[in-house]
PDB file of C-alpha atoms in Angstrom:
ATOM      1  CA  UNK A   1     -34.294  58.950 114.625  1.00  0.00           C
ATOM      2  CA  UNK A   2     -31.248  59.358 114.412  1.00  0.00           C
ATOM      3  CA  UNK A   3     -29.294  57.344 115.914  1.00  0.00           C
ATOM      4  CA  UNK A   4     -31.418  54.619 112.385  1.00  0.00           C
ATOM      5  CA  UNK A   5     -30.419  57.700 109.991  1.00  0.00           C
ATOM      6  CA  UNK A   6     -26.973  56.736 111.575  1.00  0.00           C
ATOM      7  CA  UNK A   7     -26.771  53.221 110.747  1.00  0.00           C
ATOM      8  CA  UNK A   8     -28.167  53.387 107.509  1.00  0.00           C
ATOM      9  CA  UNK A   9     -25.950  55.943 106.402  1.00  0.00           C
ATOM     10  CA  UNK A  10     -22.821  53.297 106.766  1.00  0.00           C
ATOM     11  CA  UNK A  11     -24.380  50.972 104.759  1.00  0.00           C
ATOM     12  CA  UNK A  12     -25.438  53.343 101.882  1.00  0.00           C
ATOM     13  CA  UNK A  13     -20.921  53.997 102.032  1.00  0.00           C
ATOM     14  CA  UNK A  14     -19.942  50.094 101.850  1.00  0.00           C
ATOM     15  CA  UNK A  15     -22.784  49.249  99.054  1.00  0.00           C
ATOM     16  CA  UNK A  16     -21.678  51.389  97.041  1.00  0.00           C
ATOM     17  CA  UNK A  17     -17.903  49.698  97.005  1.00  0.00           C
ATOM     18  CA  UNK A  18     -19.412  46.888  96.328  1.00  0.00           C
ATOM     19  CA  UNK A  19     -21.441  47.573  92.895  1.00  0.00           C
ATOM     20  CA  UNK A  20     -18.089  49.639  92.007  1.00  0.00           C
ATOM     21  CA  UNK A  21     -16.225  46.239  92.061  1.00  0.00           C
ATOM     22  CA  UNK A  22     -18.221  44.357  91.543  1.00  0.00           C
ATOM     23  CA  UNK A  23     -18.961  46.731  87.754  1.00  0.00           C
ATOM     24  CA  UNK A  24     -15.504  46.591  86.966  1.00  0.00           C
ATOM     25  CA  UNK A  25     -15.092  42.834  87.509  1.00  0.00           C
ATOM     26  CA  UNK A  26     -17.769  42.292  84.443  1.00  0.00           C
ATOM     27  CA  UNK A  27     -16.251  45.439  82.207  1.00  0.00           C
ATOM     28  CA  UNK A  28     -12.003  43.637  83.426  1.00  0.00           C
ATOM     29  CA  UNK A  29     -14.354  40.462  81.020  1.00  0.00           C
ATOM     30  CA  UNK A  30     -15.281  42.188  78.488  1.00  0.00           C
ATOM     31  CA  UNK A  31     -11.309  43.414  77.578  1.00  0.00           C
ATOM     32  CA  UNK A  32      -9.852  39.861  78.613  1.00  0.00           C
ATOM     33  CA  UNK A  33     -11.335  39.508  74.300  1.00  0.00           C
ATOM     34  CA  UNK A  34     -13.636  36.356  75.869  1.00  0.00           C
ATOM     35  CA  UNK A  35     -17.251  37.099  74.966  1.00  0.00           C
ATOM     36  CA  UNK A  36     -19.706  35.354  77.982  1.00  0.00           C
ATOM     37  CA  UNK A  37     -22.054  35.633  74.484  1.00  0.00           C
ATOM     38  CA  UNK A  38     -20.487  33.095  72.277  1.00  0.00           C
ATOM     39  CA  UNK A  39     -19.268  29.920  74.716  1.00  0.00           C
ATOM     40  CA  UNK A  40     -16.817  27.437  72.917  1.00  0.00           C
ATOM     41  CA  UNK A  41     -18.474  24.512  74.186  1.00  0.00           C
ATOM     42  CA  UNK A  42     -21.493  23.326  71.917  1.00  0.00           C
ATOM     43  CA  UNK A  43     -20.963  24.050  68.546  1.00  0.00           C
ATOM     44  CA  UNK A  44     -18.987  21.926  66.305  1.00  0.00           C
ATOM     45  CA  UNK A  45     -15.929  24.024  65.524  1.00  0.00           C
ATOM     46  CA  UNK A  46     -14.497  23.012  61.556  1.00  0.00           C
ATOM     47  CA  UNK A  47     -10.391  23.390  61.396  1.00  0.00           C
ATOM     48  CA  UNK A  48     -10.122  25.915  58.892  1.00  0.00           C
ATOM     49  CA  UNK A  49      -5.602  27.278  59.086  1.00  0.00           C
ATOM     50  CA  UNK A  50      -2.949  25.558  60.943  1.00  0.00           C
ATOM     51  CA  UNK A  51      -0.410  27.735  62.448  1.00  0.00           C
ATOM     52  CA  UNK A  52      -0.877  30.260  58.914  1.00  0.00           C
ATOM     53  CA  UNK A  53      -1.385  28.027  56.129  1.00  0.00           C
ATOM     54  CA  UNK A  54      -4.998  28.001  55.419  1.00  0.00           C
ATOM     55  CA  UNK A  55      -6.974  24.594  55.434  1.00  0.00           C
ATOM     56  CA  UNK A  56      -7.889  23.453  51.864  1.00  0.00           C
ATOM     57  CA  UNK A  57     -12.018  22.862  51.856  1.00  0.00           C
ATOM     58  CA  UNK A  58     -13.448  19.408  51.835  1.00  0.00           C
ATOM     59  CA  UNK A  59     -11.323  19.407  55.573  1.00  0.00           C
ATOM     60  CA  UNK A  60     -13.565  16.847  57.664  1.00  0.00           C
ATOM     61  CA  UNK A  61     -11.190  18.281  61.006  1.00  0.00           C
ATOM     62  CA  UNK A  62     -13.799  19.493  63.363  1.00  0.00           C
ATOM     63  CA  UNK A  63     -13.478  19.559  67.749  1.00  0.00           C
ATOM     64  CA  UNK A  64     -16.878  20.032  70.093  1.00  0.00           C
ATOM     65  CA  UNK A  65     -15.790  20.398  73.781  1.00  0.00           C
ATOM     66  CA  UNK A  66     -18.269  19.256  76.122  1.00  0.00           C
ATOM     67  CA  UNK A  67     -18.230  21.208  79.348  1.00  0.00           C
ATOM     68  CA  UNK A  68     -20.928  19.043  81.841  1.00  0.00           C
ATOM     69  CA  UNK A  69     -18.143  16.220  80.726  1.00  0.00           C
ATOM     70  CA  UNK A  70     -15.219  18.184  80.510  1.00  0.00           C
ATOM     71  CA  UNK A  71     -14.726  16.409  77.038  1.00  0.00           C
ATOM     72  CA  UNK A  72     -13.513  17.316  73.674  1.00  0.00           C
ATOM     73  CA  UNK A  73     -13.899  15.046  70.763  1.00  0.00           C
ATOM     74  CA  UNK A  74     -14.476  14.685  67.334  1.00  0.00           C
ATOM     75  CA  UNK A  75     -11.970  14.567  63.965  1.00  0.00           C
ATOM     76  CA  UNK A  76      -8.548  15.081  63.474  1.00  0.00           C
ATOM     77  CA  UNK A  77      -9.699  14.893  59.263  1.00  0.00           C
ATOM     78  CA  UNK A  78      -9.258  10.645  58.782  1.00  0.00           C
ATOM     79  CA  UNK A  79      -9.685   9.429  62.885  1.00  0.00           C
ATOM     80  CA  UNK A  80     -11.733   9.858  64.905  1.00  0.00           C
ATOM     81  CA  UNK A  81     -10.460  12.175  67.962  1.00  0.00           C
ATOM     82  CA  UNK A  82     -11.520  12.479  72.020  1.00  0.00           C
ATOM     83  CA  UNK A  83      -9.684  14.440  74.727  1.00  0.00           C
ATOM     84  CA  UNK A  84     -10.452  16.334  78.648  1.00  0.00           C
ATOM     85  CA  UNK A  85     -10.302  19.531  78.585  1.00  0.00           C
ATOM     86  CA  UNK A  86      -9.794  21.994  80.970  1.00  0.00           C
ATOM     87  CA  UNK A  87     -10.555  25.379  80.963  1.00  0.00           C
ATOM     88  CA  UNK A  88     -10.237  28.740  82.612  1.00  0.00           C
ATOM     89  CA  UNK A  89     -11.400  32.603  81.648  1.00  0.00           C
ATOM     90  CA  UNK A  90      -9.187  32.655  78.350  1.00  0.00           C
ATOM     91  CA  UNK A  91      -6.833  29.341  79.612  1.00  0.00           C
ATOM     92  CA  UNK A  92      -6.934  26.425  77.583  1.00  0.00           C
ATOM     93  CA  UNK A  93      -5.631  23.093  78.235  1.00  0.00           C
ATOM     94  CA  UNK A  94      -6.371  19.603  76.407  1.00  0.00           C
ATOM     95  CA  UNK A  95      -5.084  16.386  78.113  1.00  0.00           C
ATOM     96  CA  UNK A  96      -3.955  14.098  75.594  1.00  0.00           C
ATOM     97  CA  UNK A  97      -6.096  13.426  72.290  1.00  0.00           C
ATOM     98  CA  UNK A  98      -6.811   8.740  71.692  1.00  0.00           C
ATOM     99  CA  UNK A  99      -7.404   8.763  67.932  1.00  0.00           C
ATOM    100  CA  UNK A 100      -8.030   5.215  66.214  1.00  0.00           C
ATOM    101  CA  UNK A 101      -5.722   4.167  63.343  1.00  0.00           C
ATOM    102  CA  UNK A 102      -6.910   4.149  60.112  1.00  0.00           C
ATOM    103  CA  UNK A 103      -4.688   5.165  57.490  1.00  0.00           C
ATOM    104  CA  UNK A 104      -5.460   8.317  55.484  1.00  0.00           C
ATOM    105  CA  UNK A 105      -5.736   7.805  51.930  1.00  0.00           C
ATOM    106  CA  UNK A 106      -4.659  11.878  51.094  1.00  0.00           C
ATOM    107  CA  UNK A 107      -0.819  12.027  52.500  1.00  0.00           C
ATOM    108  CA  UNK A 108      -1.887  15.947  52.790  1.00  0.00           C
ATOM    109  CA  UNK A 109      -4.815  15.043  54.919  1.00  0.00           C
ATOM    110  CA  UNK A 110      -3.069  13.393  57.076  1.00  0.00           C
ATOM    111  CA  UNK A 111       0.279  15.486  57.854  1.00  0.00           C
ATOM    112  CA  UNK A 112      -2.424  17.559  58.541  1.00  0.00           C
ATOM    113  CA  UNK A 113      -4.119  15.207  61.232  1.00  0.00           C
ATOM    114  CA  UNK A 114      -0.782  15.237  62.935  1.00  0.00           C
ATOM    115  CA  UNK A 115      -0.009  18.594  62.691  1.00  0.00           C
ATOM    116  CA  UNK A 116      -3.696  19.653  64.172  1.00  0.00           C
ATOM    117  CA  UNK A 117      -2.994  17.426  67.263  1.00  0.00           C
ATOM    118  CA  UNK A 118       0.245  19.419  67.967  1.00  0.00           C
ATOM    119  CA  UNK A 119      -1.457  21.891  68.068  1.00  0.00           C
ATOM    120  CA  UNK A 120      -4.285  21.032  70.089  1.00  0.00           C
ATOM    121  CA  UNK A 121      -1.100  19.527  72.689  1.00  0.00           C
ATOM    122  CA  UNK A 122       0.341  22.796  72.400  1.00  0.00           C
ATOM    123  CA  UNK A 123      -2.768  24.807  73.618  1.00  0.00           C
ATOM    124  CA  UNK A 124      -2.549  27.008  76.555  1.00  0.00           C
ATOM    125  CA  UNK A 125      -4.992  29.554  76.223  1.00  0.00           C
ATOM    126  CA  UNK A 126      -7.287  30.873  72.909  1.00  0.00           C
ATOM    127  CA  UNK A 127      -9.460  34.057  72.022  1.00  0.00           C
ATOM    128  CA  UNK A 128     -12.724  34.307  69.989  1.00  0.00           C
ATOM    129  CA  UNK A 129     -11.804  36.338  67.207  1.00  0.00           C
ATOM    130  CA  UNK A 130     -14.161  37.471  66.037  1.00  0.00           C
ATOM    131  CA  UNK A 131     -18.750  35.463  65.972  1.00  0.00           C
ATOM    132  CA  UNK A 132     -17.895  31.874  65.035  1.00  0.00           C
ATOM    133  CA  UNK A 133     -14.082  32.120  65.056  1.00  0.00           C
ATOM    134  CA  UNK A 134     -11.796  30.628  67.774  1.00  0.00           C
ATOM    135  CA  UNK A 135      -7.699  30.407  67.316  1.00  0.00           C
ATOM    136  CA  UNK A 136      -5.644  28.060  69.316  1.00  0.00           C
ATOM    137  CA  UNK A 137      -2.939  29.931  71.054  1.00  0.00           C
ATOM    138  CA  UNK A 138       0.622  28.809  72.289  1.00  0.00           C
ATOM    139  CA  UNK A 139       1.880  29.278  75.571  1.00  0.00           C
ATOM    140  CA  UNK A 140       3.682  32.449  73.808  1.00  0.00           C
ATOM    141  CA  UNK A 141       0.144  34.043  72.158  1.00  0.00           C
ATOM    142  CA  UNK A 142       0.052  32.862  68.103  1.00  0.00           C
ATOM    143  CA  UNK A 143      -2.100  30.975  66.880  1.00  0.00           C
ATOM    144  CA  UNK A 144      -1.550  27.637  66.198  1.00  0.00           C
ATOM    145  CA  UNK A 145      -5.196  26.690  64.410  1.00  0.00           C
ATOM    146  CA  UNK A 146      -8.355  28.596  63.819  1.00  0.00           C
ATOM    147  CA  UNK A 147     -11.541  27.088  63.866  1.00  0.00           C
ATOM    148  CA  UNK A 148     -14.941  28.352  62.564  1.00  0.00           C
ATOM    149  CA  UNK A 149     -18.729  26.753  64.175  1.00  0.00           C
ATOM    150  CA  UNK A 150     -21.428  26.209  62.408  1.00  0.00           C
ATOM    151  CA  UNK A 151     -21.786  26.927  58.269  1.00  0.00           C
ATOM    152  CA  UNK A 152     -18.867  30.313  58.922  1.00  0.00           C
TER     153      UNK A 152
END
């Protein structure tokens, strides 16, 4: 019996560090600013701000990320846009975007669309800036675009 008790004791000792490491990894994920409850894939994200400038209400610019295909698609405001994306943790890389070539009747919308596509191309990471708020960040951590999901 004594030898069995000795064998069981080390297993208990190794289980505690493994549990502590797992708990530490989970807590680190919580502190990263990424909500595991709200992935970026799935909802339609409506553009509300480019850089520091708010977008006028009524803009049709939006994005949707599809995890299964690794594709992003939506509207730049005048044209349909699509491309690929990869995401790992808070790192987000959007590949070359393709766009239809319809003219924007409103010059402001056309300029916003060009700036939005440029912002997508410069995205290096993201953060969830609150419930239903996605901030796209460049390599220096500056917000290049802010999007809302749903009717928010």
